[in-house]
Short mmCIF file of C-alpha atoms in Angstrom, two decimals:
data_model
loop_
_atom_site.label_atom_id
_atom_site.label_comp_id
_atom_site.label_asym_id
_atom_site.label_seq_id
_atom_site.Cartn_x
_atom_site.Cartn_y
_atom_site.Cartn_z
CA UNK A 13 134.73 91.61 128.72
CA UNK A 14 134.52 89.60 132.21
CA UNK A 15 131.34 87.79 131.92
CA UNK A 16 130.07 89.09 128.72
CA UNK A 17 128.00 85.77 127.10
CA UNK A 18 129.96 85.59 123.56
CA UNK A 19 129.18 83.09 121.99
CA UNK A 20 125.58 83.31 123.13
CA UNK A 21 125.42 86.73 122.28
CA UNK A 22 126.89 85.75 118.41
CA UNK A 23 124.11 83.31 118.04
CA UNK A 24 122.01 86.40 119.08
CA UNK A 25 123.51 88.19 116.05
CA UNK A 26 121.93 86.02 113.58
CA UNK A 27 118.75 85.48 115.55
CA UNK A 28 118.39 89.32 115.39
CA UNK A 29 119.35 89.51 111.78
CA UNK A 30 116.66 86.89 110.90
CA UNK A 31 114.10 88.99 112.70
CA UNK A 32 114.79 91.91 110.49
CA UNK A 33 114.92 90.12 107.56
CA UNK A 34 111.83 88.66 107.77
CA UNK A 35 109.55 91.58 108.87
CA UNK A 36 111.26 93.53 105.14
CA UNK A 37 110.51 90.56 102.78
CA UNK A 38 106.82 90.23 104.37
CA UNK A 39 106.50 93.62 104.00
CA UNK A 40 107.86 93.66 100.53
CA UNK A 41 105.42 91.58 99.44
CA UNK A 42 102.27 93.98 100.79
CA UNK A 43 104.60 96.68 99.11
CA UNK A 44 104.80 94.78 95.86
CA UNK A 45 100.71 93.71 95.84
CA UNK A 46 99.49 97.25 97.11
CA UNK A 47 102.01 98.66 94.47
CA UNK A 48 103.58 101.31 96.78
CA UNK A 49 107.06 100.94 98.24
CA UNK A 50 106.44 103.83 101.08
CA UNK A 51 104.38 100.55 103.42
CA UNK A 52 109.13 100.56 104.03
CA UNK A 53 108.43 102.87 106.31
CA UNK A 54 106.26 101.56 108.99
CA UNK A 55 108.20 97.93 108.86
CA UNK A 56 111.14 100.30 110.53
CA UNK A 57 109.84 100.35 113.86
CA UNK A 58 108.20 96.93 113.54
CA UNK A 59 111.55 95.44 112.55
CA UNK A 60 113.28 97.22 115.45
CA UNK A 61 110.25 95.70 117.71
CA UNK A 62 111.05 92.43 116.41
CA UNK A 63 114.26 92.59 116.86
CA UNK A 64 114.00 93.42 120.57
CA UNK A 65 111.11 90.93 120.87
CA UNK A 66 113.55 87.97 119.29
CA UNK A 67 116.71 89.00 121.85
CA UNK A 68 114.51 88.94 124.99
CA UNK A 69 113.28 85.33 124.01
CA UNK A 70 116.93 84.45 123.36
CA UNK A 71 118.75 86.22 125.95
CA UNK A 72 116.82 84.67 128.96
CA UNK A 73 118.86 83.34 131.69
CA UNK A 74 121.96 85.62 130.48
CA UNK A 75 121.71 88.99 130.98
CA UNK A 76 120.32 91.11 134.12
CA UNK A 77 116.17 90.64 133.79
CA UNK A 78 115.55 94.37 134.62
CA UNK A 79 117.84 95.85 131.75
CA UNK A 80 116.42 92.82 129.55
CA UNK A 81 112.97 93.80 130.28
CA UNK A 82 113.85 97.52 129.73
CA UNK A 83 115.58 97.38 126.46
CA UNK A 84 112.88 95.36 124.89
CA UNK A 85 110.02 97.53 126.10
CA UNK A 86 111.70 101.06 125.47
CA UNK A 87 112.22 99.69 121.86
CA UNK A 88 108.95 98.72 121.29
CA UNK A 89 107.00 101.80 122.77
CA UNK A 90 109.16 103.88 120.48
CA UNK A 91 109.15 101.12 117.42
CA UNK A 92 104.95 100.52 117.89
CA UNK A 93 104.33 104.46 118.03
CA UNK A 94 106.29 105.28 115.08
CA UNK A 95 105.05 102.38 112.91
CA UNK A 96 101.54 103.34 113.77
CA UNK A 97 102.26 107.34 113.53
CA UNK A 98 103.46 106.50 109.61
CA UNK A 99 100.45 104.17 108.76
CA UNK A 100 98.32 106.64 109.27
CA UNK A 101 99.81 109.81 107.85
CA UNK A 102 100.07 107.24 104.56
CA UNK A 103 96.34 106.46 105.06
CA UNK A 104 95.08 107.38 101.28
CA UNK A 105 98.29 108.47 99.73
CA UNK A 106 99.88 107.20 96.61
CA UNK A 107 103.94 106.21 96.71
CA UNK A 108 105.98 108.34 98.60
CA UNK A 109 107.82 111.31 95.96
CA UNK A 110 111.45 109.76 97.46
CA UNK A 111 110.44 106.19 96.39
CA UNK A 112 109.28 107.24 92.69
CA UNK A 113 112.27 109.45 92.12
CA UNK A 114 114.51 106.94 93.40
CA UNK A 115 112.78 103.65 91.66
CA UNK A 116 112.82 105.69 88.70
CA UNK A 117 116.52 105.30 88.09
CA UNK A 118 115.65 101.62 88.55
CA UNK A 119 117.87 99.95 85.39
CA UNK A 120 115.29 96.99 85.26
CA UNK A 121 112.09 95.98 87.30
CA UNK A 122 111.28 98.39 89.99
CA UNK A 123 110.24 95.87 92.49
CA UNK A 124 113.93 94.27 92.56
CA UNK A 125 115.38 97.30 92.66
CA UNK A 126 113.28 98.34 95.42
CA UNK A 127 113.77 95.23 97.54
CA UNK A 128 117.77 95.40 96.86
CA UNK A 129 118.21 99.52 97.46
CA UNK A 130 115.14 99.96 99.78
CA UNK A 131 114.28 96.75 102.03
CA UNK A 132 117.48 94.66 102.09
CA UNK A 133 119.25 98.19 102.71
CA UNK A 134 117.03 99.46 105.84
CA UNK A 135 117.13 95.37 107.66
CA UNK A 136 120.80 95.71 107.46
CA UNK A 137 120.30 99.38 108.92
CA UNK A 138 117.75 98.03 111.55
CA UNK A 139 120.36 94.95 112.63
CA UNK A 140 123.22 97.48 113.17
CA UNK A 141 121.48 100.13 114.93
CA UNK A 142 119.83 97.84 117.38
CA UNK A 143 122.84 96.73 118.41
CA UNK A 144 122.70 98.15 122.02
CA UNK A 145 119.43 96.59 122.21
CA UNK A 146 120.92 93.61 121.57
CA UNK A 147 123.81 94.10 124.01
CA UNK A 148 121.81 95.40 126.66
CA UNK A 149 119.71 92.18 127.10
CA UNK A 150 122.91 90.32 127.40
CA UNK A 151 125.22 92.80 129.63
CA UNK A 152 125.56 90.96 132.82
CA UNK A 153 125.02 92.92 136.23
CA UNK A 154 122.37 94.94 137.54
CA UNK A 155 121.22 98.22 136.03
CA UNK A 156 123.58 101.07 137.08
CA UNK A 157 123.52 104.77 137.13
CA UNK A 158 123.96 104.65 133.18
CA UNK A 159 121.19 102.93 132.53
CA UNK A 160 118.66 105.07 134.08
CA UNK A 161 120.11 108.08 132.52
CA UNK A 162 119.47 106.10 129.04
CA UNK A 163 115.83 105.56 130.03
CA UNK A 164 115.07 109.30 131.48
CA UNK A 165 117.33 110.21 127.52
CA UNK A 166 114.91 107.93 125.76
CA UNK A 167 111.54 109.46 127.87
CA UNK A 168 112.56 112.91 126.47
CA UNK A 169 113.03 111.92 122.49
CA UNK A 170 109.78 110.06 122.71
CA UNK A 171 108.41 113.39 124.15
CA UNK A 172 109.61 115.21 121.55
CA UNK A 173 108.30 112.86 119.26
CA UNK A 174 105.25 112.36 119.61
CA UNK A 175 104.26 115.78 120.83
CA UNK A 176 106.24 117.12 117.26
CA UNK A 177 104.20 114.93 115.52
CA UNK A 178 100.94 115.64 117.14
CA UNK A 179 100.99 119.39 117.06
CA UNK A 180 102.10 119.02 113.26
CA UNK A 181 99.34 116.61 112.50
CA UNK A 182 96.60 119.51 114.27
CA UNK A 183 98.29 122.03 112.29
CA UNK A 184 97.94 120.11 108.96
CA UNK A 185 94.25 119.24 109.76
CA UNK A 186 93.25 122.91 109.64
CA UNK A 187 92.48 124.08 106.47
CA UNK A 188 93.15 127.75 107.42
CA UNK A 189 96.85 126.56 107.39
CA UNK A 190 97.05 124.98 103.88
CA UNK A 191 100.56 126.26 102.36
CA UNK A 192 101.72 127.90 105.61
CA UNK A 193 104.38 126.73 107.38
CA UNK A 194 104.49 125.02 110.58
CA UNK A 195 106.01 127.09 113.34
CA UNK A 196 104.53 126.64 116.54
CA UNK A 197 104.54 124.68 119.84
CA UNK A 198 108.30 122.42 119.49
CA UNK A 199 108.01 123.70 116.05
CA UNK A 200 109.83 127.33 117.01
CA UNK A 201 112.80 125.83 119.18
CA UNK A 202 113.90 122.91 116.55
CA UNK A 203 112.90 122.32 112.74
CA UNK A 204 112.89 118.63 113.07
CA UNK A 205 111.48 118.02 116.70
CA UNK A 206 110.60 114.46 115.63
CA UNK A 207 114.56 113.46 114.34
CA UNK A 208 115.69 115.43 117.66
CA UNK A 209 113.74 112.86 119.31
CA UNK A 210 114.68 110.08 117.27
CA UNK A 211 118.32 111.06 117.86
CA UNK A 212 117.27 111.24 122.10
CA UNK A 213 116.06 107.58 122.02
CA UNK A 214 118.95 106.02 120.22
CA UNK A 215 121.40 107.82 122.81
CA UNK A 216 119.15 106.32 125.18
CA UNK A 217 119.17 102.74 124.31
CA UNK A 218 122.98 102.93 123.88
CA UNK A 219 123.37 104.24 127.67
CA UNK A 220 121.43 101.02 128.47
CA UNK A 221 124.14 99.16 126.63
CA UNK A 222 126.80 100.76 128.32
CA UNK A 223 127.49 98.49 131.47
CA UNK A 224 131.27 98.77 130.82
CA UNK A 225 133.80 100.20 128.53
CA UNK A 226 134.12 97.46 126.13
CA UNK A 227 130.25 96.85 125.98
CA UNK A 228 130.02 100.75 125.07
CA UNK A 229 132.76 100.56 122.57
CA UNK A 230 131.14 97.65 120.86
CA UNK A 231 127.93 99.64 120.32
CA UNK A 232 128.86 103.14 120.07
CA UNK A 233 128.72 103.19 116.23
CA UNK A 234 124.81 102.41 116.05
CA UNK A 235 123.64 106.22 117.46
CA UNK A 236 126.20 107.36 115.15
CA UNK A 237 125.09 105.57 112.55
CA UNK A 238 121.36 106.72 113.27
CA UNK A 239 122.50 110.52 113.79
CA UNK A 240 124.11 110.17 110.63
CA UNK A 241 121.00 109.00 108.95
CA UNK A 242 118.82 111.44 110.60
CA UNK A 243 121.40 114.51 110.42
CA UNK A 244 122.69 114.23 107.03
CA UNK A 245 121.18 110.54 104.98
CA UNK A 246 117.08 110.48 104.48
CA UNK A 247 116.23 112.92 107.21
CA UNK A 248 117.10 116.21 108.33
CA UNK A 249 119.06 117.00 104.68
CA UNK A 250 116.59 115.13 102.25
CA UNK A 251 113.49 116.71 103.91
CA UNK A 252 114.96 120.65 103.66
CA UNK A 253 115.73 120.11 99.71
CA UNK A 254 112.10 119.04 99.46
CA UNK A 255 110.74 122.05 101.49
CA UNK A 256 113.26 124.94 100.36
CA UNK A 257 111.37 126.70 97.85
CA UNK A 258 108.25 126.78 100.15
CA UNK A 259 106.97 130.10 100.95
CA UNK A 260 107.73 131.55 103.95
CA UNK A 261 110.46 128.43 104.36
CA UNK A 262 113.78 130.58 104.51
CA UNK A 263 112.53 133.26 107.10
CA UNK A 264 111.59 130.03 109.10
CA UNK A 265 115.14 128.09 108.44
CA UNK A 266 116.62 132.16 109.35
CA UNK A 267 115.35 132.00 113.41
CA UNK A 268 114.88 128.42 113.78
CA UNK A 269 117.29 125.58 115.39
CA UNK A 270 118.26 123.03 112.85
CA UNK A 271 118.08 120.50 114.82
CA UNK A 272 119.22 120.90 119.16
CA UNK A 273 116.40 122.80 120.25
CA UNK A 274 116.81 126.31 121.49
CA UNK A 275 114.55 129.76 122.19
CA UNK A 276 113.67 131.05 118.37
CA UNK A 277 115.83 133.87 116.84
CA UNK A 278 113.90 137.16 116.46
CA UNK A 279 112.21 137.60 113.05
CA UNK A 280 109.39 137.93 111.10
CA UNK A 281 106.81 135.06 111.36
#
């Protein structure tokens, strides 16, 4: 890879790993004292932010500024939003029904076994997956076609997004809607609007990554580890077992995308 800072770029690696690291055993601890493991879930976009945060520090004076400042920024928007999206759908809730059915296998205390299966797991997850990120800032050249069409990728997940998630949180809010199903606005072309848009923004950040063959080869697997995870790990898959014997759940699944949105199938609403 002409050009491509290594050893820079390794020292990166750890830097980056660090980052993650340290945002899941701080927020272990506020896990641990608030005595609910579900706080996991907003430290995922904060460790993502950190991560991008640490690699533009680190990276400067190596890669292109533009696709430095780009990377870093398009992570955070995305990593900020969802952090403060979860807080406050947690607001006043006890552990998440995932967490307590998974910490109740624990074979000894639940706090080590959350901090070895839950915390330690997802930083590893967050180091890996950020991996373009991480490349990006370090790429050398100017930004190219590619990189453009990453950023115009990424601006329609976050779309989906946070328009999924706002037209869900006004349809939970009305009490006229208690045990109905939510099947408007995004909500009638995909089931999962919000993991369609997760899946957008990681295709995104990996065309930003992409400034030559062996730069995309070295990050490929991170949006296929993330549409793995959101496809068939803790998103997409977990969520439908939860809501299957819902009323009204299986016509909806019947005319409703799985996950690529498209117009809704005929049917009864």
């Amino acid at each position: 890879m002409n050009g491509f800072p290594w050893s820079a770029f390794a020292l990166n690696l750890a830097w980056s790993a660090a980052a993650a690291l340290t945002v899941m055993l701080v927020t272990f601890a506020v896990g641990v004292r608030a005595g609910v493991h579900r706080v996991v879930d907003v430290a995922w976009g904060l460790a993502f932010t950190a991560v991008a945060t640490v690699t533009l520090a680190a990276s400067s004076g190596e890669g292109d500024p533009v696709r430095r400042l780009l990377a870093t920024s398009l992570t955070a928007i995305w990593g900020l939003r969802l952090a403060v999206h979860i807080a406050r759908r947690a607001r006043g809730h006890g552990e998440d029904p995932r967490y307590d059915a998974m910490l109740a296998k624990a074979p000894g205390s639940r706090d080590a076994y959350a901090l070895r299966k839950v915390y330690l797991l997802q930083g590893a997850l967050v180091w890996l997956v950020s991996l373009p990120v991480q490349t990006a800032q370090y790429a050398p050249g100017p930004p190219t076609a590619l990189t453009w069409a990453g950023a115009a990728l990424w601006a329609v997940g976050i779309c989906f997004e946070a328009v999924g998630d706002a037209q869900l949180a006004r349809f939970r809010a009305d009490p006229a809607n208690r045990g109905r199903i939510m099947d408007r606005g995004l909500w009638a072309w995909t089931r999962h609007p919000n993991y369609f848009g997760d899946f957008c923004v990681w295709w995104g950040l990996f065309l930003l990554a992409c400034a030559s063959w062996p730069t995309a080869a070295l990050t490929v697997v991170s949006p296929l580890v993330m549409t793995l995870l959101l496809t068939q790990g803790s998103g997409k898959r977990l969520l439908e077992r939860h809501m299957a014997d819902r009323p009204g759940y299986a016509e909806y699944r019947s005319r409703t995308s799985g996950f690529v949105p498209r117009p809704p199938r005929p049917g009864r609403r």
